[in-house]
Structures are given as C-alpha cells and as structure tokens.
Amino acid sequence: MNQEINALLNKYEERIIGQSTNLRLLLSAVLAGGHVLVEGVPGTGKTQMVKTLARLIGGGFNRIQFTPDLLPSDITGSTIYNMKESSFQTLKGPIFTNILLADEINRTPAKTQAALLEAMEEKQVTIQGKTYTLEEVFFVVATQNPLEFEGTYPLPEAQQDRFLFKLDIDFPAFAEEKQVLAQVIAGIRTESDAPVMDLATFLSIRNEIEGVTINDAVLDYIMQIVRRTRETESIRFGASTRAAISIARAARAWAYLQERDYVTPDDVKIVAKPALRHRIQLSPHVELEGLTVDQIIQELVGSVTVPR
C-alpha cells in the first residue's frame, strides 16, 4: 500500500474515532467504484464521516437533505429560459460533484429517489433530454435513520441493489466516545484538515486495485455464497448477480488496504455482510423468531466450504 493511502487512513481514523472498520469499509467501497447506504441513529457522525473523506481526497462535496417535497430537478438540475439572452440555459444540480451525501434518503417519495438511479449506475445525468457526464470520481453516500419510520418511503429493492455496501453505524465504546467529546470541547475541527492527496492520485490508486488478483477458487467461493442466499429457507429473496460483482470488487479493495496484491477467503468474509445485508429479505418465520439479517448472513457464510 502506497504512502498516500496509508496517510489517508491514519488521518481518517484520527478524525473519526471509534469507527475504524466502517471507515475502511467505506473507503473500500469508494475505491471499488461503488456507492454506500449508511444506517445509524442521529448524532453518530455519519455526515462528518463523509465530509471528512471528501476533504482528505481533495474532492468536491455536496449534501442534499431529502424531504417529502424534494423534486427530482432539485437533485439533477433544470433548464430555464434566459430572457436577456433569449436562450435556454441549464442549471446543474448538486449531483454534479465528487461525493454526494443523500441525507435521510427514505424521507422522499420513490419518484425523487429514482433521480439518483441513472447517476449511480451510468455516471451520467439527463436534463430535458440532454445527457451530461458526471465526474470520474463520483459516488453517493445515502443515510437512513433506523428509528423513525413515520413519513418515510422505503427504498425499492432495485435501488438498494445499486448500493455496494450497507453500513450500520453504532455508538463508539466509552473511551472513544469520551475522546470525541474532548476533541469537540477543545475546539478541534476537521474543516481545517488539508487534503492528503488529490483526485488524480486517488484515481491512480483505484486503478492499482484493478491489479489485485482473485483466483478461480475465491471466485467460486463468492458465487457459492451468493447462490446459497437463493437456496436457504431462511431467506425469501436472495442476492442478485450484482451482489457477487460487488463482493468481488470490494474484496479486492479490502485486500489492497491490507497491503496485499491478492484476495483471500477472509477478505470475502469481511465484505460479504455489508454487501448482502440490504440485498436479501428474510422469510416471515425467521423474522418472527427475532433473528437479524446479519445473523443469517454469518450463518450462511459459515456454511460454505472455504477454499484452500
């Protein structure tokens, strides 16, 4: 692993305390070219986590607060008529950035949520019939509050499937939470952090990850895990082929962060849970028993023979 990515990780973990694994998973998803769905109670630093990453890689950052009255054009942009110049002009929306934070994405109807689909899948936006290409470094981080469901609109399965990971953000340990409090009281702010790299360097690192090797045995292991989600009685709807692709890409990025140029089954095990938890639906009898998605995934992954 080169010095730039090591410096990025060190600074990231210094500023966002108590979320080391989630920070590395978020960075792995970004390096894999994917998008991330983040779920956690208010006040756990979800927004700060994304803003800090954008600042450290020298990228542009925009935040959209999703509300019931938000329109698709509020995200993508619109075309207006300039009377002075007697011509139409396109006003680009906040989606034209490097890192887009879709805050509380489930508080807006499906029509507005769908405004993100083309951008997330094809990295382009269509405004009044004209298509605009987004930045080469572009990813969406969407947040959800797991406690409040009144006035929310659950994301359709097709949209959830476009997120490479779903991360669950929990409260840090006592000592780590006290350290966060001490930083805030001392007036330490992440806004003063200088970038540790530029976007060109970030892109070169992402290209290096393409060289991380996944042998046939590990690919077979990934496929067995994904296909098992479609065969077990505990799961009503299993994972798609896109899930297998996501696991493979994320495992390569994770291996790179571990300073290896090859993927191991352990890498697959680590990324399988965040890559699958939003892509499967449990059977009703499993939900009645009080089992969680993470428990079922862990049991399922453990049932697949690990390749040597």
Coordinates of N, CA and C in Angstrom, one line a residue, residues 89-185:
Q89 N -31.0 28.0 -20.7 CA -29.7 27.6 -20.0 C -30.0 26.5 -19.0
T90 N -29.0 25.7 -18.9 CA -29.1 24.5 -18.0 C -28.4 24.9 -16.7
L91 N -29.2 24.7 -15.6 CA -28.6 24.9 -14.3 C -28.4 23.6 -13.7
K92 N -27.1 23.2 -13.5 CA -26.8 21.9 -13.0 C -27.1 21.8 -11.5
G93 N -27.6 20.7 -11.0 CA -27.9 20.5 -9.6 C -26.8 20.0 -8.8
P94 N -27.0 19.8 -7.5 CA -25.9 19.4 -6.6 C -25.3 18.0 -6.9
I95 N -26.0 17.2 -7.8 CA -25.4 15.9 -8.1 C -24.1 16.0 -8.8
F96 N -23.8 17.2 -9.4 CA -22.6 17.3 -10.2 C -21.5 17.7 -9.2
T97 N -20.9 16.6 -8.6 CA -19.9 16.8 -7.6 C -19.1 15.4 -7.6
N98 N -18.2 15.3 -6.6 CA -17.4 14.1 -6.5 C -18.1 13.1 -5.5
I99 N -18.5 13.7 -4.3 CA -19.1 13.0 -3.3 C -20.4 13.6 -2.9
L100 N -21.5 12.9 -3.1 CA -22.9 13.4 -2.8 C -23.4 12.7 -1.6
L101 N -23.8 13.4 -0.6 CA -24.5 12.9 0.6 C -26.0 13.1 0.5
A102 N -26.7 12.0 0.3 CA -28.1 12.0 0.3 C -28.6 11.7 1.7
D103 N -28.9 12.8 2.4 CA -29.2 12.7 3.8 C -30.7 12.3 4.0
E104 N -30.9 11.2 4.8 CA -32.2 10.7 5.1 C -33.0 10.5 3.7
I105 N -32.4 9.6 2.9 CA -32.9 9.4 1.6 C -34.3 8.8 1.6
N106 N -34.7 8.1 2.6 CA -36.0 7.5 2.7 C -37.1 8.4 3.1
R107 N -36.8 9.7 3.2 CA -37.9 10.7 3.6 C -38.4 11.4 2.3
T108 N -38.1 10.9 1.2 CA -38.6 11.5 -0.1 C -39.3 10.4 -0.9
P109 N -40.3 10.7 -1.7 CA -41.0 9.6 -2.4 C -40.1 8.9 -3.5
A110 N -40.6 7.8 -4.0 CA -39.8 7.0 -4.9 C -39.4 7.8 -6.2
K111 N -40.3 8.7 -6.6 CA -40.1 9.4 -7.8 C -38.8 10.3 -7.7
T112 N -38.6 10.9 -6.6 CA -37.4 11.7 -6.3 C -36.2 10.8 -6.1
Q113 N -36.4 9.7 -5.3 CA -35.3 8.8 -5.1 C -34.7 8.3 -6.5
A114 N -35.6 8.0 -7.4 CA -35.3 7.5 -8.7 C -34.4 8.4 -9.5
A115 N -34.3 9.7 -9.1 CA -33.5 10.7 -9.8 C -32.0 10.3 -9.7
L116 N -31.7 9.5 -8.7 CA -30.3 9.1 -8.5 C -29.9 7.9 -9.3
L117 N -30.9 7.1 -9.8 CA -30.6 5.8 -10.4 C -29.6 5.9 -11.6
E118 N -29.9 6.8 -12.5 CA -29.1 6.9 -13.7 C -27.6 7.3 -13.3
A119 N -27.6 8.3 -12.4 CA -26.2 8.7 -12.0 C -25.4 7.6 -11.3
M120 N -26.1 6.9 -10.5 CA -25.4 5.8 -9.7 C -24.9 4.7 -10.6
E121 N -25.7 4.4 -11.6 CA -25.4 3.2 -12.5 C -24.5 3.6 -13.7
E122 N -24.8 4.7 -14.3 CA -24.1 5.1 -15.5 C -23.2 6.3 -15.4
K123 N -23.2 6.9 -14.3 CA -22.4 8.1 -14.1 C -22.7 9.2 -15.1
Q124 N -24.0 9.4 -15.3 CA -24.5 10.5 -16.2 C -25.8 11.0 -15.7
V125 N -26.2 12.2 -16.1 CA -27.5 12.8 -15.8 C -28.2 13.3 -17.0
T126 N -29.5 13.1 -17.2 CA -30.2 13.6 -18.3 C -31.1 14.7 -17.8
I127 N -31.0 15.9 -18.4 CA -31.8 17.1 -18.1 C -32.4 17.6 -19.4
Q128 N -33.7 17.5 -19.4 CA -34.5 17.9 -20.6 C -34.0 17.3 -21.8
G129 N -33.8 16.0 -21.8 CA -33.4 15.2 -23.0 C -31.9 15.3 -23.3
K130 N -31.1 16.1 -22.6 CA -29.7 16.2 -22.9 C -28.9 15.5 -21.8
T131 N -27.9 14.7 -22.2 CA -27.2 13.9 -21.2 C -25.8 14.6 -20.9
Y132 N -25.5 14.6 -19.6 CA -24.3 15.2 -19.1 C -23.5 14.1 -18.3
T133 N -22.2 14.0 -18.6 CA -21.4 13.1 -17.9 C -20.9 13.6 -16.6
L134 N -21.0 12.8 -15.5 CA -20.5 13.2 -14.2 C -19.0 13.0 -14.1
E135 N -18.5 13.5 -12.9 CA -17.0 13.4 -12.7 C -16.6 11.9 -12.7
E136 N -15.3 11.7 -13.0 CA -14.8 10.3 -13.0 C -14.8 9.7 -11.6
V137 N -14.5 10.6 -10.6 CA -14.7 10.2 -9.2 C -16.0 10.7 -8.8
F138 N -17.0 9.8 -8.7 CA -18.3 10.1 -8.2 C -18.9 9.0 -7.5
F139 N -19.4 9.3 -6.3 CA -20.1 8.2 -5.5 C -21.1 8.9 -4.6
V140 N -22.1 8.1 -4.3 CA -23.2 8.6 -3.5 C -23.2 7.8 -2.1
V141 N -23.3 8.6 -1.1 CA -23.5 8.0 0.3 C -24.8 8.5 0.8
A142 N -25.7 7.5 1.0 CA -27.1 7.8 1.4 C -27.2 7.4 2.9
T143 N -27.9 8.2 3.7 CA -28.1 7.8 5.1 C -29.6 7.6 5.4
Q144 N -29.8 6.7 6.4 CA -31.2 6.4 6.8 C -31.2 6.4 8.4
N145 N -32.3 6.8 8.9 CA -32.5 6.7 10.4 C -33.3 5.5 10.7
P146 N -32.7 4.5 11.4 CA -33.4 3.2 11.7 C -34.5 3.3 12.7
L147 N -34.7 4.5 13.4 CA -35.6 4.6 14.5 C -37.0 5.2 14.1
E148 N -37.0 6.1 13.1 CA -38.2 6.8 12.8 C -38.7 6.3 11.4
F149 N -39.9 5.8 11.4 CA -40.4 5.3 10.1 C -41.7 6.0 9.7
E150 N -42.2 6.9 10.5 CA -43.4 7.7 10.2 C -43.0 8.7 9.1
G151 N -43.7 8.7 8.0 CA -43.5 9.7 7.0 C -42.3 9.3 6.1
T152 N -41.9 8.1 6.1 CA -40.7 7.6 5.3 C -41.2 6.8 4.1
Y153 N -40.4 6.6 3.1 CA -40.6 5.8 1.9 C -39.5 4.8 1.7
P154 N -39.7 3.6 2.1 CA -38.7 2.6 2.0 C -38.1 2.5 0.5
L155 N -36.8 2.3 0.5 CA -36.2 2.3 -0.9 C -36.6 1.0 -1.6
P156 N -36.9 1.1 -2.8 CA -37.3 -0.1 -3.6 C -36.0 -1.1 -3.7
E157 N -36.3 -2.4 -3.8 CA -35.2 -3.3 -3.9 C -34.2 -3.0 -5.0
A158 N -34.7 -2.5 -6.2 CA -33.9 -2.2 -7.3 C -32.9 -1.1 -7.0
Q159 N -33.3 -0.2 -6.2 CA -32.4 0.9 -5.8 C -31.4 0.5 -4.7
Q160 N -31.9 -0.3 -3.8 CA -31.0 -0.8 -2.8 C -29.9 -1.6 -3.4
D161 N -30.2 -2.3 -4.4 CA -29.2 -3.2 -5.1 C -28.1 -2.4 -5.7
R162 N -28.3 -1.1 -6.0 CA -27.3 -0.3 -6.6 C -26.2 0.2 -5.6
F163 N -26.5 0.0 -4.3 CA -25.5 0.3 -3.3 C -24.6 -0.8 -3.1
L164 N -23.3 -0.6 -3.2 CA -22.4 -1.7 -3.0 C -22.4 -2.2 -1.5
F165 N -22.5 -1.3 -0.6 CA -22.5 -1.7 0.8 C -23.7 -1.0 1.6
K166 N -24.1 -1.7 2.6 CA -24.9 -1.0 3.6 C -24.1 -1.1 5.0
L167 N -23.8 0.0 5.5 CA -23.0 0.1 6.8 C -23.9 0.4 7.9
D168 N -23.8 -0.3 9.0 CA -24.5 0.0 10.2 C -23.6 0.8 11.2
I169 N -23.9 2.0 11.5 CA -23.1 2.8 12.4 C -23.7 2.8 13.8
D170 N -22.9 2.3 14.7 CA -23.3 2.1 16.1 C -22.5 3.1 17.0
F171 N -22.9 3.3 18.2 CA -22.2 4.2 19.1 C -20.8 3.6 19.4
P172 N -19.8 4.5 19.6 CA -18.4 4.0 19.9 C -18.3 3.6 21.3
A173 N -17.2 2.9 21.7 CA -17.0 2.5 23.1 C -16.9 3.7 24.0
F174 N -16.9 3.5 25.3 CA -16.9 4.6 26.3 C -15.7 5.5 26.1
A175 N -14.5 4.9 26.1 CA -13.3 5.7 26.0 C -13.2 6.4 24.7
E176 N -13.7 5.8 23.6 CA -13.7 6.5 22.3 C -14.7 7.7 22.2
E177 N -15.8 7.4 22.8 CA -16.9 8.5 22.8 C -16.4 9.7 23.7
K178 N -15.7 9.4 24.8 CA -15.1 10.4 25.6 C -14.1 11.2 24.8
Q179 N -13.3 10.5 24.0 CA -12.3 11.2 23.2 C -12.9 12.1 22.2
V180 N -14.0 11.7 21.6 CA -14.8 12.6 20.7 C -15.2 13.9 21.4
L181 N -15.8 13.7 22.6 CA -16.2 14.8 23.4 C -15.1 15.7 23.7
A182 N -13.9 15.2 24.1 CA -12.8 16.0 24.4 C -12.3 16.8 23.2
Q183 N -12.4 16.2 22.0 CA -12.0 16.9 20.8 C -12.9 18.1 20.5
V184 N -14.2 17.9 20.7 CA -15.1 19.0 20.4 C -15.0 20.1 21.4
I185 N -14.8 19.7 22.7 CA -14.6 20.8 23.7 C -13.4 21.5 23.5

